[in-house]
Amino acid sequence: MSATAAADIQLDASGRLRHFLTVEGLSRELLVRIMDTAESFAGVTAQNVKKVPLLRGKTVVNLFFENSTRTRTTFELAAKRLSADVLNINIATSATSKGESLLDTVRNLEAMHVDMFVVRHAQSGAAHFIARHVAPHISVLNAGDGRHAHPTQAMLDVFTIRRCKGEFAGLKVAIVGDILHSRVARSEIWALNTLGVDEVRVVAPKTLLPAHVEALGVVPYHDLSEGLRDVDVVIMLRLQLERMGSAFIPSEHEYFQRFGLTERRLEKARPDAIVMHPGPINRGIEIDSAIADGPRSVILPQVTNGIAVRMAVMSMAMHAGPDREVAA
Amino acid sequence: MSQADLDVETLLARLEASLREELVRRRVDDPAMIGVHTGGAWIAEILHRRLGFSEPLGYLDISFYRDDYPQSGMNPDVRASKLPFRVDGRNIVLIDDVLYTGRTVRAALNEIFDYGRPAEIVLGVLIDRNGRQIPIQADCIGGRVELEPGQRIKLVGPEPLQLTIRAGGR
């Protein structure tokens, strides 16, 4: 799907967010607005009552065709902190496993008067497909589709970078690992380039880089120490063992020897560089435990920030449709 | 009311005097003050300084608590609320610029109670205007103004602070 087509379906006639399917095609201004709104939501955790009434009476459906405890939990918590009711549909035991089509499942949930679908699916484009077919009052958020996009993960990552570094201009960011299978990397590259970082590097063996990766606006490296030189942010990706056969890397041990993040290799980065990881971590395969648990790691703040970012996207998307705009 | 009656410094002085009197009457010393973004925060910053409160000033953005959110959507300029003190059992002075329908104050009260249960809240506003839609009234005011339906009064600032009356719009 082209950037223009993706933006067309995501934005309403006034250019405001209606669905959140991909970072691709969205403006810098909108990405900044998502982060600014998330910053406000981050303060909600300071309250005794860790909820705001924005989505009271709304029903959010977590439609997960692929397992992900962490992402589903943070979407659920985000919706609940906005006072929405949440349905978690376990697809493994749902009617789709009895032969019902995806659209029939969506139609039945629509008939139950739900207001938002949070969709995770192993097929690229699944969230777009649902967004094109839902009723006008329903918003669709992509919680990860195939190898295509994971936009809220990208937004929580750039939000975390902004909280640690302030500005994006002047930053060098290295994304290390399985770029080929990573929807997170794809979304992060779009977000970082839109926000104007100096340089996005991708560091991986050739077998884990897409062909013509430079076209995404990144500089490829095949040597970790070189790729980390003078960077401000290191984003380690999970080696998606379930998505690859044995052909991509010789062994996990050898992968760690060449591309695992260790204290020694991290010395190449700037002294104040931060280390990120979308989780779950394969300790000792892509990152040394000493780094993952060390002072430069912001892996747990990423999880916390994920709730605020998802609250921001949910609240912005839920009320942006032109059919819902009424003069105050 | 003429433009001369909308002199912010005069209204501020009256509100300050009224607050001093009210706090003495209630035997409240060293309360916690909260300003409602944006105009209320400007007013609160000045009053907080003049009244010499020791507790740092708190700020509320009631965007997440507005009862017209389903109609008007997300305020693009939402700021984080910051209450740098415990609310439980505190005497609180809540400051806003204009008291009109009462819905902003209602939202502010709802938000404050999500931080804790205050002992009491004194509401001070720079301008009290007609057009109340819910039963809320200020304890201390700088001045009153009667406006025609559709007219709006707005505090612009922060430097200088100025009250303007406009026809229609938000």
XYZ file of C-alpha atoms in Angstrom:
498
model
C 0.000 0.000 0.000
C 1.421 3.401 -0.938
C 2.046 6.086 1.654
C -0.691 8.273 0.178
C -3.277 5.494 0.236
C -2.329 4.600 3.807
C -2.631 8.226 4.903
C -5.957 8.577 3.086
C -7.628 5.844 5.090
C -5.993 6.867 8.385
C -6.968 10.514 8.352
C -10.350 12.204 8.185
C -11.211 15.108 5.899
C -9.642 17.535 8.406
C -6.369 15.603 8.477
C -6.960 14.172 11.930
C -6.302 10.609 12.977
C -9.199 8.196 12.436
C -7.413 4.833 12.217
C -3.797 4.168 13.202
C -2.452 1.557 10.805
C 1.048 2.699 9.915
C 3.423 5.587 10.558
C 4.061 5.732 6.814
C 2.595 8.841 5.229
C 1.807 10.592 8.528
C 3.170 14.090 9.044
C 5.806 15.141 11.528
C 3.218 17.445 13.115
C 0.849 14.540 13.780
C 3.618 12.365 15.246
C 4.616 15.228 17.558
C 0.975 15.683 18.579
C 0.735 11.984 19.486
C 3.858 12.351 21.648
C 2.607 15.573 23.278
C -0.718 13.929 24.121
C 1.109 10.876 25.466
C 3.170 13.174 27.689
C -0.045 14.424 29.281
C -1.345 10.892 29.758
C 1.933 9.878 31.422
C 0.847 12.097 34.328
C -2.325 10.086 34.894
C -0.291 7.469 36.759
C 0.440 10.140 39.414
C -3.238 10.177 40.392
C -4.802 8.067 43.112
C -7.376 7.063 40.546
C -5.259 6.099 37.542
C -8.079 6.691 35.085
C -9.548 9.528 33.081
C -13.140 9.466 31.837
C -12.436 10.152 28.140
C -13.717 6.876 26.688
C -16.361 6.102 29.301
C -19.118 4.083 27.670
C -16.957 3.058 24.694
C -16.065 -0.545 23.957
C -12.615 -1.506 22.701
C -12.049 -4.976 21.230
C -8.571 -6.463 21.319
C -8.740 -8.685 18.250
C -5.526 -10.682 18.459
C -5.031 -13.347 15.802
C -1.435 -13.706 16.946
C -0.253 -14.049 20.535
C 1.374 -11.121 22.302
C 0.887 -10.825 26.014
C 2.805 -7.584 26.400
C 1.213 -5.622 23.555
C -2.286 -6.878 24.359
C -1.852 -6.079 28.045
C -0.643 -2.530 27.413
C -3.490 -1.879 24.946
C -5.938 -3.278 27.502
C -4.497 -1.177 30.302
C -4.476 1.925 28.080
C -8.154 1.426 27.209
C -9.066 0.817 30.852
C -7.187 3.940 31.979
C -9.351 5.825 29.486
C -12.395 4.225 31.204
C -13.371 2.149 28.151
C -14.767 -1.361 28.423
C -12.417 -3.927 26.904
C -13.146 -7.220 25.187
C -10.223 -9.568 24.598
C -11.056 -11.947 21.779
C -8.958 -15.085 21.911
C -8.848 -16.074 18.270
C -7.494 -19.544 18.972
C -10.835 -20.441 20.563
C -13.031 -18.130 18.500
C -15.371 -18.768 15.604
C -12.629 -18.077 13.037
C -11.124 -21.412 14.000
C -14.498 -22.924 13.127
C -14.309 -21.503 9.619
C -15.900 -18.060 10.067
C -14.321 -15.427 7.853
C -12.488 -12.403 9.234
C -15.204 -10.099 7.916
C -17.969 -12.159 9.523
C -16.158 -11.905 12.857
C -15.876 -8.130 12.429
C -19.534 -7.797 11.380
C -20.700 -9.744 14.436
C -18.652 -7.581 16.781
C -19.990 -4.457 15.056
C -23.483 -5.733 15.734
C -22.545 -5.725 19.427
C -21.988 -1.940 19.122
C -18.269 -1.853 19.742
C -16.293 1.320 18.997
C -12.692 0.306 18.338
C -10.745 -2.687 17.073
C -7.147 -3.228 18.110
C -5.918 -5.774 15.586
C -2.879 -8.025 15.584
C -2.542 -10.410 12.688
C 0.197 -12.511 11.113
C -0.791 -11.282 7.650
C 0.502 -7.924 6.415
C -2.402 -5.624 5.598
C -4.970 -7.271 7.889
C -5.620 -4.085 9.894
C -5.985 -2.054 6.662
C -8.455 -4.629 5.370
C -10.588 -4.345 8.505
C -10.343 -0.536 8.501
C -11.681 -0.436 4.932
C -14.720 -2.508 5.897
C -15.788 -1.270 9.340
C -18.716 1.053 10.021
C -17.853 4.786 9.940
C -17.952 5.215 13.717
C -15.381 2.485 14.374
C -11.633 3.119 14.625
C -9.026 0.463 13.906
C -5.573 0.405 15.475
C -2.856 -1.822 14.097
C -1.116 -3.732 16.885
C 1.230 -5.442 14.423
C 0.516 -7.008 11.020
C 2.884 -9.554 9.483
C 6.164 -7.972 8.463
C 4.455 -4.695 7.617
C 3.958 -2.311 10.537
C 3.765 -1.933 14.307
C 3.043 1.784 14.569
C 2.311 2.107 18.292
C 5.587 0.312 19.111
C 7.414 2.784 16.858
C 5.664 5.706 18.539
C 6.477 4.504 22.049
C 10.094 4.096 20.947
C 10.379 7.629 19.559
C 8.483 8.940 22.613
C 11.072 7.215 24.838
C 13.904 8.704 22.762
C 12.368 12.188 23.051
C 12.025 11.812 26.829
C 15.689 10.796 27.112
C 17.277 13.018 24.460
C 14.916 15.951 24.029
C 15.436 16.656 20.334
C 15.607 14.358 17.312
C 17.827 16.609 15.183
C 21.459 15.645 15.528
C 20.766 12.100 16.733
C 22.310 8.983 15.254
C 20.217 5.856 15.817
C 21.289 2.266 15.173
C 18.679 -0.466 14.752
C 20.373 -3.805 15.240
C 19.173 -7.290 14.360
C 16.548 -8.977 12.278
C 15.479 -6.069 10.065
C 14.129 -8.421 7.399
C 11.327 -9.897 9.512
C 10.743 -6.843 11.708
C 7.608 -4.743 11.375
C 8.928 -2.786 14.373
C 12.086 -1.778 12.463
C 10.084 -0.711 9.411
C 7.795 1.505 11.501
C 10.695 2.906 13.525
C 12.608 3.854 10.368
C 9.574 5.770 9.065
C 9.034 7.530 12.394
C 12.699 8.446 12.945
C 13.139 9.800 9.426
C 9.879 11.779 9.624
C 10.977 13.278 12.944
C 14.281 14.374 11.423
C 17.052 12.380 13.113
C 20.485 12.855 11.550
C 21.068 9.247 10.603
C 19.307 5.900 10.922
C 21.611 2.907 10.669
C 20.570 -0.698 10.327
C 23.060 -3.271 11.548
C 22.556 -6.920 10.590
C 23.990 -9.844 8.677
C 23.173 -9.604 4.971
C 20.701 -12.470 5.334
C 18.580 -10.393 7.757
C 18.465 -7.191 5.701
C 15.857 -6.597 2.979
C 17.184 -6.069 -0.545
C 17.731 -2.362 -1.365
C 17.323 -1.431 2.295
C 18.961 1.960 1.571
C 15.750 2.965 -0.185
C 14.095 3.138 3.252
C 16.412 6.006 4.173
C 18.928 4.069 6.252
C 22.644 3.323 6.154
C 23.360 -0.434 6.335
C 26.222 -1.899 8.390
C 27.293 -5.520 8.648
C 29.740 -5.006 11.508
C 28.211 -4.212 14.890
C 31.187 -2.313 16.300
C 31.299 -0.077 13.209
C 27.537 0.401 13.226
C 27.512 1.515 16.855
C 30.290 4.080 16.496
C 29.139 7.428 17.967
C 25.430 6.571 17.983
C 23.094 8.160 20.567
C 20.473 5.417 20.541
C 20.819 1.657 20.102
C 17.623 -0.221 19.308
C 18.115 -3.968 19.574
C 15.535 -6.112 17.820
C 14.349 -9.516 18.893
C 15.678 -12.348 16.757
C 12.356 -13.701 15.525
C 13.232 -17.333 15.767
C 9.638 -18.351 15.049
C 9.644 -16.481 11.735
C 12.814 -17.884 10.250
C 14.096 -21.230 9.138
C 17.629 -22.287 9.838
C 18.955 -20.615 6.695
C 19.199 -17.038 8.016
C 21.842 -17.454 10.736
C 24.364 -20.246 11.284
C 23.495 -20.590 14.997
C 22.250 -18.476 17.893
C 25.684 -18.743 19.474
C 27.420 -17.440 16.374
C 24.837 -14.678 16.005
C 25.603 -13.477 19.529
C 29.333 -13.627 18.780
C 28.884 -11.249 15.818
C 25.756 -9.207 16.552
C 25.051 -9.597 20.273
C 25.239 -6.342 22.256
C 27.936 -6.553 24.918
C 29.568 -3.985 27.197
C 32.677 -3.972 25.009
C 30.723 -3.237 21.834
C 28.552 -0.618 23.491
C 31.738 1.348 24.271
C 31.765 2.358 20.584
C 28.538 4.317 21.062
C 28.409 7.751 22.661
C 28.923 7.682 26.456
C 25.334 8.797 27.037
C 23.804 6.399 24.500
C 20.623 4.634 25.536
C 19.740 1.020 24.776
C 16.247 -0.009 23.733
C 14.522 -3.300 22.930
C 10.869 -3.888 22.008
C 10.819 -7.166 23.922
C 10.542 -9.937 24.689
C 14.333 -10.216 25.054
C 16.292 -13.268 24.008
C 18.979 -12.850 26.652
C 22.393 -14.015 25.498
C 21.266 -14.143 21.855
C 20.765 -10.499 20.861
C 21.729 -8.733 24.089
C 23.853 -9.433 27.123
C 21.910 -9.448 30.415
C 24.365 -6.939 31.898
C 23.279 -4.431 29.235
C 19.573 -5.274 29.342
C 19.538 -4.676 33.106
C 22.214 -1.972 33.098
C 22.059 1.792 33.628
C 21.829 2.662 29.936
C 18.876 0.364 29.330
C 15.476 2.053 28.923
C 13.693 -1.206 28.138
C 11.310 -1.014 31.111
C 10.530 2.708 30.616
C 9.592 1.704 27.041
C 6.921 -0.590 28.486
C 5.597 2.173 30.775
C 5.631 4.705 27.920
C 3.734 2.240 25.748
C 0.621 2.699 27.881
C 0.652 6.514 27.576
C 1.291 6.369 23.817
C -1.546 3.886 23.300
C -3.853 6.063 25.402
C -2.943 8.998 23.150
C -3.567 7.148 19.909
C -6.820 5.605 21.164
C -8.250 8.914 22.346
C -7.180 10.796 19.213
C -8.559 8.174 16.829
C -11.815 7.625 18.678
C -13.058 11.161 18.173
C -11.648 12.293 14.870
C -14.279 11.119 12.404
C -16.046 13.940 10.566
C -19.379 12.263 11.293
C -18.626 12.685 14.981
C -17.674 16.354 14.817
C -20.271 18.569 16.469
C -19.856 22.243 17.360
C -19.103 22.619 21.076
C -19.510 46.913 31.954
C -17.024 49.090 30.064
C -13.533 48.136 28.927
C -12.198 50.206 31.835
C -14.045 47.891 34.221
C -12.151 44.963 32.680
C -8.772 46.191 33.885
C -7.008 42.972 34.867
C -4.854 44.550 37.574
C -7.923 45.986 39.339
C -9.772 42.678 39.114
C -6.710 40.800 40.356
C -6.404 43.107 43.365
C -10.076 42.540 44.232
C -9.735 38.768 43.860
C -6.608 38.790 46.026
C -8.352 40.791 48.756
C -11.392 38.535 48.611
C -9.245 35.400 48.890
C -7.312 36.809 51.878
C -10.605 37.559 53.607
C -12.112 34.157 52.802
C -9.053 32.222 53.984
C -9.039 34.176 57.272
C -12.767 33.571 57.694
C -12.260 29.834 57.174
C -9.096 29.830 59.350
C -7.079 28.285 56.536
C -3.364 28.932 56.499
C -0.937 27.752 53.867
C -3.369 26.114 51.491
C -2.328 24.455 48.245
C -3.192 26.512 45.152
C -4.144 25.086 41.765
C -4.531 27.033 38.512
C -6.601 25.729 35.617
C -4.789 25.892 32.253
C -4.429 28.280 30.532
C -5.874 31.547 31.826
C -6.439 30.249 35.347
C -2.795 29.204 35.552
C -1.637 32.732 34.629
C -3.839 34.231 37.329
C -2.821 31.603 39.875
C 0.891 32.260 39.280
C 0.420 35.919 40.203
C -1.820 35.247 43.216
C 0.415 32.442 44.475
C 3.314 34.880 44.553
C 1.335 37.728 46.130
C -0.279 35.558 48.788
C 3.098 34.025 49.646
C 2.008 30.400 49.756
C 4.887 28.051 50.541
C 3.486 24.985 48.757
C 4.449 24.921 45.046
C 1.662 25.864 42.643
C -0.312 23.042 41.017
C -1.649 23.024 37.471
C -4.680 21.276 36.003
C -5.496 20.681 32.366
C -9.080 19.478 32.397
C -9.059 18.345 28.730
C -9.388 14.687 29.702
C -12.354 15.489 31.955
C -14.418 17.698 29.644
C -18.012 16.555 29.307
C -18.124 17.711 25.671
C -15.200 15.494 24.645
C -17.349 13.098 22.580
C -18.526 16.104 20.546
C -15.431 18.268 20.322
C -12.632 15.680 20.420
C -9.131 15.995 21.746
C -7.778 19.424 22.554
C -4.598 19.645 20.464
C -2.901 21.838 23.057
C -3.441 19.582 26.056
C -0.868 20.041 28.818
C 0.034 17.697 31.618
C -1.661 18.269 34.953
C 0.836 18.655 37.789
C -0.139 18.605 41.433
C 3.182 18.654 43.313
C 1.550 18.001 46.706
C -0.710 15.462 48.384
C -4.353 16.334 47.882
C -5.753 14.162 50.683
C -6.931 16.302 53.580
C -5.571 19.542 52.047
C -7.229 22.927 51.912
C -7.122 23.916 48.274
C -7.569 27.205 46.456
C -8.728 26.558 42.892
C -8.235 29.431 40.460
C -9.734 29.974 37.013
C -9.977 33.066 34.814
C -13.654 33.064 33.804
C -16.584 31.246 35.445
C -19.217 30.801 32.720
C -21.209 27.560 32.285
C -19.585 25.907 35.314
C -18.510 22.875 33.304
C -14.776 23.624 33.489
C -14.939 23.897 37.275
C -16.954 20.679 37.455
C -14.269 18.932 35.366
C -11.515 20.425 37.553
C -13.247 19.196 40.722
C -13.595 15.708 39.214
C -9.910 15.675 38.348
C -8.811 16.910 41.777
C -10.803 14.125 43.418
C -8.972 11.596 41.234
C -5.793 12.719 43.003
C -7.303 12.406 46.471
C -9.946 13.770 48.854
C -9.291 17.390 49.805
C -10.569 18.804 53.109
C -12.109 21.821 51.368
C -11.812 23.777 48.154
C -12.120 27.548 47.764
C -12.951 28.632 44.208
C -11.583 31.972 43.054
C -12.210 33.431 39.585
C -11.123 36.655 37.948
C -14.468 37.165 36.208
C -17.886 35.729 37.018
C -20.191 35.998 34.011
C -23.797 35.002 33.404
C -24.734 31.795 31.557
C -24.380 29.117 34.227
C -25.554 25.657 33.076
C -24.822 23.684 36.249
C -25.078 24.790 39.883
C -21.548 25.979 40.619
C -20.577 29.295 42.134
C -17.322 30.989 43.054
C -16.328 31.830 46.640
C -14.157 34.759 45.598
C -14.351 36.881 42.455
C -12.489 39.805 40.912
C -15.572 41.148 39.141
C -18.889 40.336 37.495
C -19.954 40.919 33.912
C -23.281 40.479 32.112
C -22.907 39.451 28.496
C -25.372 38.933 25.671
C -25.973 35.352 24.489
C -23.218 34.498 22.029
C -20.757 36.968 23.519
C -17.588 35.519 25.019
C -15.035 36.980 27.373
C -11.484 35.739 27.099
C -8.268 36.341 29.002
C -5.290 36.713 26.667
C -1.726 36.771 27.885
C 0.421 36.044 29.695
C 2.312 39.286 29.039
C 0.348 41.491 29.261
C -2.841 39.967 30.658
C -5.882 41.439 28.984
C -9.604 40.665 28.968
C -11.382 40.902 25.637
C -15.067 40.514 24.777
C -15.855 38.849 21.464
C -19.049 38.005 19.652
C -19.588 34.280 19.063
C -16.888 31.618 18.521
C -15.043 29.643 21.140
